[in-house]
Amino acid sequence: MIYTVGLASESTFAHFTASAGARGVPVRAIDLRQAVESGDWRLTLGGDRSARLGGQDLDPEASYYCRIADLAALQGDHESAQRWRWLTTALTAWLDHIPGLVVNRPSIRSDNGSKPLHERSLSRAGFQVPASITGSSPQRLLAFAEAGPTLVKAISGVRATSRLVGPADLAGFESGQGPVHLQRYVAGRDVRAHVVGDQVHAERIVSGAVDYRTDPDAEFTPCELPGPLAEQMVRHTADLGMSFAGWDFKIADDGTHWCLEVNPMPAYDWYDRRLDGAITASLLGLLRGAHP
């Protein structure tokens, strides 16, 4: 049995659930919002690991595709916020300890929430990562921007649009406004790749925008990554304790694949539709035990 746990209103959750149904794969969908509002949940660690969530009994031996979101900060009252925190805290602990396959377990060693640390760890793992600087010093930030084309990016894992900045954009910057994360801009084609177990699904993206996600005219084409790079991505994904991850690269004119990010909970539906559901097919195969 496959369970999917998340928000029914979220596009990736809805896409996975609908795609599984269209393929005739039985999936039990559990909406966290409904579970929080009803208060119908029981999660036990150890022993027989009996559990119930969203009106359904949970099998600890089953497979789980999870997109857990804690909406406590968005609640208008303290009681609702507390229910979200209690449920998501208990659920993540339960998912970390059950014997079944969890994609991905909450305890994975992802540092994606801190971009400076994330880029450093990718570099130490052997990936080519663009130079960057994080800080509040106006002088150091200005010197970096003067040295070449520069992007400003979110420091945390919160999704944000990257944009080009130049020395003029830093005029009047004061240290109290920081810290700021700047990264050297790499011109070229974007690549988005999804690692599912030992499989890699990649798409080359041609766009005139700095951030192709803002470009309605961006062109997506399935592509093959160099074998050694694909193998390295599969190994590193597994080393992080993940079996599903989204990777972002820039391919420079000289062919260098610059690694920008590895996402531990990729919103993959946008890419999957262009690949005729290939990512979902691999994900379902993984959850059903078809491949590592």
mmCIF file of C-alpha atoms in Angstrom:
data_model
loop_
_atom_site.group_PDB
_atom_site.id
_atom_site.type_symbol
_atom_site.label_atom_id
_atom_site.label_comp_id
_atom_site.label_asym_id
_atom_site.label_seq_id
_atom_site.Cartn_x
_atom_site.Cartn_y
_atom_site.Cartn_z
ATOM 1 C CA MET A 1 0.000 0.000 0.000
ATOM 2 C CA ILE A 2 1.120 3.542 -0.790
ATOM 3 C CA TYR A 3 0.082 6.505 1.337
ATOM 4 C CA THR A 4 0.549 10.099 0.293
ATOM 5 C CA VAL A 5 0.502 12.711 3.055
ATOM 6 C CA GLY A 6 0.246 16.447 2.479
ATOM 7 C CA LEU A 7 -2.195 19.205 1.589
ATOM 8 C CA ALA A 8 -4.976 18.260 -0.813
ATOM 9 C CA SER A 9 -4.948 21.838 -2.154
ATOM 10 C CA GLU A 10 -1.251 21.702 -3.086
ATOM 11 C CA SER A 11 -0.555 21.091 -6.785
ATOM 12 C CA THR A 12 2.200 18.479 -6.472
ATOM 13 C CA PHE A 13 0.233 16.425 -3.940
ATOM 14 C CA ALA A 14 -2.860 16.573 -6.165
ATOM 15 C CA HIS A 15 -0.830 15.703 -9.271
ATOM 16 C CA PHE A 16 0.774 12.644 -7.679
ATOM 17 C CA THR A 17 -2.545 11.373 -6.347
ATOM 18 C CA ALA A 18 -4.379 11.884 -9.650
ATOM 19 C CA SER A 19 -1.532 10.388 -11.689
ATOM 20 C CA ALA A 20 -1.407 7.290 -9.509
ATOM 21 C CA GLY A 21 -5.145 6.820 -9.924
ATOM 22 C CA ALA A 22 -4.906 7.228 -13.682
ATOM 23 C CA ARG A 23 -2.273 4.467 -13.733
ATOM 24 C CA GLY A 24 -4.441 2.151 -11.656
ATOM 25 C CA VAL A 25 -2.118 2.297 -8.645
ATOM 26 C CA PRO A 26 -4.062 2.378 -5.353
ATOM 27 C CA VAL A 27 -2.983 5.287 -3.165
ATOM 28 C CA ARG A 28 -4.472 6.417 0.134
ATOM 29 C CA ALA A 29 -4.370 10.226 0.229
ATOM 30 C CA ILE A 30 -4.319 11.912 3.629
ATOM 31 C CA ASP A 31 -5.008 15.636 3.837
ATOM 32 C CA LEU A 32 -3.159 17.229 6.756
ATOM 33 C CA ARG A 33 -5.589 20.136 6.922
ATOM 34 C CA GLN A 34 -8.525 17.783 7.358
ATOM 35 C CA ALA A 35 -6.630 15.804 10.001
ATOM 36 C CA VAL A 36 -5.773 18.956 11.960
ATOM 37 C CA GLU A 37 -9.309 20.312 11.819
ATOM 38 C CA SER A 38 -10.923 17.019 12.818
ATOM 39 C CA GLY A 39 -8.364 16.193 15.498
ATOM 40 C CA ASP A 40 -8.596 12.569 14.375
ATOM 41 C CA TRP A 41 -5.032 11.360 14.764
ATOM 42 C CA ARG A 42 -3.025 8.981 16.936
ATOM 43 C CA LEU A 43 0.669 8.308 16.391
ATOM 44 C CA THR A 44 2.603 5.907 18.619
ATOM 45 C CA LEU A 45 6.350 5.306 18.608
ATOM 46 C CA GLY A 46 7.607 1.803 19.388
ATOM 47 C CA GLY A 47 5.555 -1.237 20.313
ATOM 48 C CA ASP A 48 3.094 -2.093 17.576
ATOM 49 C CA ARG A 49 3.413 1.460 16.205
ATOM 50 C CA SER A 50 -0.348 1.739 15.924
ATOM 51 C CA ALA A 51 -1.342 4.896 14.131
ATOM 52 C CA ARG A 52 -4.337 6.734 12.775
ATOM 53 C CA LEU A 53 -4.458 9.924 10.738
ATOM 54 C CA GLY A 54 -7.186 11.705 8.828
ATOM 55 C CA GLY A 55 -9.732 8.995 9.481
ATOM 56 C CA GLN A 56 -7.442 6.219 8.205
ATOM 57 C CA ASP A 57 -5.376 3.558 9.931
ATOM 58 C CA LEU A 58 -1.710 3.740 8.945
ATOM 59 C CA ASP A 59 0.388 0.689 8.164
ATOM 60 C CA PRO A 60 3.981 1.218 9.391
ATOM 61 C CA GLU A 61 5.194 -1.394 6.880
ATOM 62 C CA ALA A 62 3.752 0.491 3.877
ATOM 63 C CA SER A 63 5.324 3.130 1.615
ATOM 64 C CA TYR A 64 4.793 6.865 2.113
ATOM 65 C CA TYR A 65 5.197 9.806 -0.250
ATOM 66 C CA CYS A 66 5.232 12.884 1.966
ATOM 67 C CA ARG A 67 4.861 16.610 1.405
ATOM 68 C CA ILE A 68 4.485 17.698 4.998
ATOM 69 C CA ALA A 69 3.766 21.370 5.619
ATOM 70 C CA ASP A 70 3.323 23.021 9.014
ATOM 71 C CA LEU A 71 0.808 25.853 8.609
ATOM 72 C CA ALA A 72 0.950 26.933 12.252
ATOM 73 C CA ALA A 73 2.323 30.375 11.388
ATOM 74 C CA LEU A 74 -0.648 31.042 9.102
ATOM 75 C CA GLN A 75 -3.319 30.362 11.710
ATOM 76 C CA GLY A 76 -5.390 33.170 13.182
ATOM 77 C CA ASP A 77 -5.661 31.724 16.678
ATOM 78 C CA HIS A 78 -3.329 30.061 19.144
ATOM 79 C CA GLU A 79 -5.322 26.835 19.425
ATOM 80 C CA SER A 80 -5.242 26.144 15.684
ATOM 81 C CA ALA A 81 -1.524 26.916 15.529
ATOM 82 C CA GLN A 82 -0.866 24.521 18.371
ATOM 83 C CA ARG A 83 -2.800 21.720 16.648
ATOM 84 C CA TRP A 84 -0.658 22.134 13.527
ATOM 85 C CA ARG A 85 2.565 22.055 15.559
ATOM 86 C CA TRP A 86 1.503 19.028 17.592
ATOM 87 C CA LEU A 87 0.420 17.029 14.572
ATOM 88 C CA THR A 88 3.402 17.792 12.326
ATOM 89 C CA THR A 89 5.882 17.218 15.178
ATOM 90 C CA ALA A 90 4.351 13.853 16.047
ATOM 91 C CA LEU A 91 3.987 12.814 12.396
ATOM 92 C CA THR A 92 7.592 13.596 11.464
ATOM 93 C CA ALA A 93 8.838 11.610 14.466
ATOM 94 C CA TRP A 94 6.613 8.655 13.527
ATOM 95 C CA LEU A 95 7.753 8.706 9.891
ATOM 96 C CA ASP A 96 11.382 8.729 10.993
ATOM 97 C CA HIS A 97 10.967 5.511 12.957
ATOM 98 C CA ILE A 98 8.633 3.270 10.950
ATOM 99 C CA PRO A 99 10.167 0.351 8.995
ATOM 100 C CA GLY A 100 8.377 1.199 5.738
ATOM 101 C CA LEU A 101 9.797 3.279 2.877
ATOM 102 C CA VAL A 102 9.339 7.034 3.373
ATOM 103 C CA VAL A 103 10.041 9.451 0.505
ATOM 104 C CA ASN A 104 11.701 11.364 2.020
ATOM 105 C CA ARG A 105 12.145 10.816 5.764
ATOM 106 C CA PRO A 106 11.985 14.081 7.779
ATOM 107 C CA SER A 107 15.399 13.353 9.314
ATOM 108 C CA ILE A 108 17.286 13.493 6.010
ATOM 109 C CA ARG A 109 20.566 15.368 6.217
ATOM 110 C CA SER A 110 19.545 18.209 3.916
ATOM 111 C CA ASP A 111 21.092 21.649 4.420
ATOM 112 C CA ASN A 112 18.961 23.197 1.669
ATOM 113 C CA GLY A 113 17.419 25.605 4.181
ATOM 114 C CA SER A 114 20.703 27.496 4.434
ATOM 115 C CA LYS A 115 22.001 28.446 0.986
ATOM 116 C CA PRO A 116 25.584 29.299 2.092
ATOM 117 C CA LEU A 117 25.935 25.959 3.888
ATOM 118 C CA HIS A 118 24.190 24.129 1.061
ATOM 119 C CA GLU A 119 26.532 25.492 -1.596
ATOM 120 C CA ARG A 120 29.554 24.704 0.561
ATOM 121 C CA SER A 121 28.483 21.094 1.090
ATOM 122 C CA LEU A 122 27.808 20.603 -2.635
ATOM 123 C CA SER A 123 31.260 21.939 -3.405
ATOM 124 C CA ARG A 124 32.868 19.616 -0.853
ATOM 125 C CA ALA A 125 30.968 16.707 -2.435
ATOM 126 C CA GLY A 126 32.763 17.409 -5.707
ATOM 127 C CA PHE A 127 30.189 19.449 -7.644
ATOM 128 C CA GLN A 128 31.117 22.622 -9.488
ATOM 129 C CA VAL A 129 29.359 25.447 -7.617
ATOM 130 C CA PRO A 130 29.444 29.150 -8.589
ATOM 131 C CA ALA A 131 31.354 31.465 -6.258
ATOM 132 C CA SER A 132 29.230 33.233 -3.672
ATOM 133 C CA ILE A 133 29.376 35.501 -0.660
ATOM 134 C CA THR A 134 27.070 35.955 2.293
ATOM 135 C CA GLY A 135 27.418 38.910 4.608
ATOM 136 C CA SER A 136 26.454 42.369 5.762
ATOM 137 C CA SER A 137 29.628 44.236 4.855
ATOM 138 C CA PRO A 138 28.799 46.871 2.198
ATOM 139 C CA GLN A 139 32.428 46.901 1.067
ATOM 140 C CA ARG A 140 32.734 43.134 0.571
ATOM 141 C CA LEU A 141 29.337 42.825 -1.134
ATOM 142 C CA LEU A 142 30.161 45.723 -3.456
ATOM 143 C CA ALA A 143 33.541 44.232 -4.339
ATOM 144 C CA PHE A 144 31.874 40.925 -5.242
ATOM 145 C CA ALA A 145 29.284 42.640 -7.442
ATOM 146 C CA GLU A 146 31.988 44.660 -9.201
ATOM 147 C CA ALA A 147 33.952 41.501 -10.051
ATOM 148 C CA GLY A 148 31.346 40.087 -12.460
ATOM 149 C CA PRO A 149 27.666 39.371 -13.161
ATOM 150 C CA THR A 150 25.934 38.747 -9.858
ATOM 151 C CA LEU A 151 22.700 37.206 -8.612
ATOM 152 C CA VAL A 152 20.981 37.960 -5.332
ATOM 153 C CA LYS A 153 19.289 34.866 -3.882
ATOM 154 C CA ALA A 154 17.296 33.948 -0.804
ATOM 155 C CA ILE A 155 19.503 32.815 2.077
ATOM 156 C CA SER A 156 16.917 30.391 3.428
ATOM 157 C CA GLY A 157 15.042 27.567 1.747
ATOM 158 C CA VAL A 158 12.013 29.775 1.135
ATOM 159 C CA ARG A 159 11.250 29.921 -2.576
ATOM 160 C CA ALA A 160 12.128 33.294 -4.099
ATOM 161 C CA THR A 161 12.923 34.657 -7.551
ATOM 162 C CA SER A 162 16.623 35.222 -8.234
ATOM 163 C CA ARG A 163 17.589 38.444 -9.998
ATOM 164 C CA LEU A 164 20.674 40.187 -11.284
ATOM 165 C CA VAL A 165 22.185 42.993 -9.218
ATOM 166 C CA GLY A 166 25.022 45.391 -9.936
ATOM 167 C CA PRO A 167 27.102 47.828 -7.922
ATOM 168 C CA ALA A 168 24.426 50.504 -8.335
ATOM 169 C CA ASP A 169 21.888 48.267 -6.581
ATOM 170 C CA LEU A 170 24.114 48.165 -3.513
ATOM 171 C CA ALA A 171 24.524 51.929 -3.282
ATOM 172 C CA GLY A 172 23.374 53.050 0.122
ATOM 173 C CA PHE A 173 23.311 49.501 1.497
ATOM 174 C CA GLU A 174 23.884 49.417 5.247
ATOM 175 C CA SER A 175 25.041 46.466 7.308
ATOM 176 C CA GLY A 176 21.814 46.483 9.321
ATOM 177 C CA GLN A 177 19.914 45.529 6.174
ATOM 178 C CA GLY A 178 21.788 42.253 5.814
ATOM 179 C CA PRO A 179 22.820 39.570 5.626
ATOM 180 C CA VAL A 180 22.640 39.211 1.836
ATOM 181 C CA HIS A 181 23.543 36.202 -0.293
ATOM 182 C CA LEU A 182 25.184 36.954 -3.639
ATOM 183 C CA GLN A 183 26.228 34.357 -6.208
ATOM 184 C CA ARG A 184 28.189 34.682 -9.427
ATOM 185 C CA TYR A 185 25.791 34.505 -12.363
ATOM 186 C CA VAL A 186 26.463 31.779 -14.933
ATOM 187 C CA ALA A 187 25.139 32.458 -18.420
ATOM 188 C CA GLY A 188 23.890 29.446 -20.333
ATOM 189 C CA ARG A 189 21.149 26.855 -20.378
ATOM 190 C CA ASP A 190 19.314 25.679 -17.280
ATOM 191 C CA VAL A 191 18.862 22.011 -16.460
ATOM 192 C CA ARG A 192 16.378 20.576 -14.000
ATOM 193 C CA ALA A 193 16.908 16.935 -13.101
ATOM 194 C CA HIS A 194 14.952 14.666 -10.783
ATOM 195 C CA VAL A 195 16.674 11.717 -9.148
ATOM 196 C CA VAL A 196 14.285 8.905 -8.239
ATOM 197 C CA GLY A 197 16.192 6.033 -6.665
ATOM 198 C CA ASP A 198 18.776 5.159 -9.324
ATOM 199 C CA GLN A 199 16.964 6.899 -12.178
ATOM 200 C CA VAL A 200 17.518 10.445 -13.481
ATOM 201 C CA HIS A 201 14.983 12.488 -15.462
ATOM 202 C CA ALA A 202 16.480 15.691 -16.864
ATOM 203 C CA GLU A 203 15.147 18.620 -18.879
ATOM 204 C CA ARG A 204 17.143 21.324 -20.627
ATOM 205 C CA ILE A 205 15.565 24.781 -20.421
ATOM 206 C CA VAL A 206 16.188 27.659 -22.809
ATOM 207 C CA SER A 207 14.963 31.009 -21.542
ATOM 208 C CA GLY A 208 15.741 34.681 -21.923
ATOM 209 C CA ALA A 209 14.910 35.307 -18.270
ATOM 210 C CA VAL A 210 17.371 35.205 -15.397
ATOM 211 C CA ASP A 211 14.962 32.912 -13.549
ATOM 212 C CA TYR A 212 13.251 30.677 -16.126
ATOM 213 C CA ARG A 213 10.326 30.034 -13.756
ATOM 214 C CA THR A 214 9.145 33.582 -14.504
ATOM 215 C CA ASP A 215 9.291 33.079 -18.290
ATOM 216 C CA PRO A 216 6.083 31.819 -19.951
ATOM 217 C CA ASP A 217 8.032 31.327 -23.202
ATOM 218 C CA ALA A 218 10.746 29.107 -21.714
ATOM 219 C CA GLU A 219 11.427 26.005 -23.826
ATOM 220 C CA PHE A 220 11.819 22.608 -22.139
ATOM 221 C CA THR A 221 13.471 19.621 -23.817
ATOM 222 C CA PRO A 222 14.220 16.189 -22.309
ATOM 223 C CA CYS A 223 17.964 15.604 -22.161
ATOM 224 C CA GLU A 224 20.620 13.169 -20.972
ATOM 225 C CA LEU A 225 23.216 14.261 -18.444
ATOM 226 C CA PRO A 226 26.828 13.069 -18.719
ATOM 227 C CA GLY A 227 27.048 9.591 -17.203
ATOM 228 C CA PRO A 228 29.596 10.418 -14.466
ATOM 229 C CA LEU A 229 27.548 13.441 -13.366
ATOM 230 C CA ALA A 230 24.308 11.438 -13.232
ATOM 231 C CA GLU A 231 26.020 8.731 -11.189
ATOM 232 C CA GLN A 232 27.443 11.351 -8.834
ATOM 233 C CA MET A 233 23.967 12.853 -8.343
ATOM 234 C CA VAL A 234 22.449 9.450 -7.550
ATOM 235 C CA ARG A 235 25.210 8.706 -5.038
ATOM 236 C CA HIS A 236 24.956 12.077 -3.317
ATOM 237 C CA THR A 237 21.165 11.895 -3.129
ATOM 238 C CA ALA A 238 21.484 8.528 -1.373
ATOM 239 C CA ASP A 239 24.286 9.819 0.869
ATOM 240 C CA LEU A 240 21.907 12.526 2.086
ATOM 241 C CA GLY A 241 19.368 9.857 3.019
ATOM 242 C CA MET A 242 17.023 10.717 0.155
ATOM 243 C CA SER A 243 15.512 8.631 -2.602
ATOM 244 C CA PHE A 244 13.862 11.547 -4.435
ATOM 245 C CA ALA A 245 15.412 14.956 -5.112
ATOM 246 C CA GLY A 246 15.310 17.826 -7.586
ATOM 247 C CA TRP A 247 18.632 19.127 -8.924
ATOM 248 C CA ASP A 248 19.284 22.467 -10.646
ATOM 249 C CA PHE A 249 22.249 23.145 -12.947
ATOM 250 C CA LYS A 250 23.518 25.776 -15.337
ATOM 251 C CA ILE A 251 25.444 24.606 -18.406
ATOM 252 C CA ALA A 252 28.033 27.198 -19.376
ATOM 253 C CA ASP A 253 29.222 27.751 -22.935
ATOM 254 C CA ASP A 254 32.298 25.611 -22.247
ATOM 255 C CA GLY A 255 30.089 22.682 -21.211
ATOM 256 C CA THR A 256 30.678 22.970 -17.464
ATOM 257 C CA HIS A 257 27.678 21.844 -15.417
ATOM 258 C CA TRP A 258 27.435 24.306 -12.517
ATOM 259 C CA CYS A 259 25.398 22.912 -9.632
ATOM 260 C CA LEU A 260 22.996 25.392 -8.062
ATOM 261 C CA GLU A 261 20.850 23.358 -5.686
ATOM 262 C CA VAL A 262 19.444 19.986 -4.646
ATOM 263 C CA ASN A 263 15.869 20.176 -3.377
ATOM 264 C CA PRO A 264 14.751 17.540 -0.833
ATOM 265 C CA MET A 265 11.023 18.032 -1.502
ATOM 266 C CA PRO A 266 10.757 19.032 -5.151
ATOM 267 C CA ALA A 267 7.527 20.441 -6.543
ATOM 268 C CA TYR A 268 7.942 18.242 -9.582
ATOM 269 C CA ASP A 269 4.521 18.292 -11.257
ATOM 270 C CA TRP A 270 5.383 21.194 -13.601
ATOM 271 C CA TYR A 271 8.252 19.147 -15.070
ATOM 272 C CA ASP A 272 6.458 15.804 -14.962
ATOM 273 C CA ARG A 273 3.689 17.018 -17.253
ATOM 274 C CA ARG A 274 6.289 17.845 -19.916
ATOM 275 C CA LEU A 275 7.805 14.374 -19.545
ATOM 276 C CA ASP A 276 4.465 12.585 -19.974
ATOM 277 C CA GLY A 277 4.476 11.459 -16.341
ATOM 278 C CA ALA A 278 7.903 9.781 -16.392
ATOM 279 C CA ILE A 279 8.869 11.153 -12.963
ATOM 280 C CA THR A 280 5.646 9.937 -11.379
ATOM 281 C CA ALA A 281 6.081 6.537 -13.023
ATOM 282 C CA SER A 282 9.548 6.192 -11.489
ATOM 283 C CA LEU A 283 8.298 7.458 -8.141
ATOM 284 C CA LEU A 284 5.462 4.925 -8.093
ATOM 285 C CA GLY A 285 7.923 2.202 -9.082
ATOM 286 C CA LEU A 286 10.170 3.207 -6.198
ATOM 287 C CA LEU A 287 7.284 3.188 -3.714
ATOM 288 C CA ARG A 288 6.168 -0.224 -4.991
ATOM 289 C CA GLY A 289 9.692 -1.621 -4.707
ATOM 290 C CA ALA A 290 10.439 -1.816 -8.427
ATOM 291 C CA HIS A 291 13.925 -0.302 -8.127
ATOM 292 C CA PRO A 292 16.282 1.054 -5.420
#
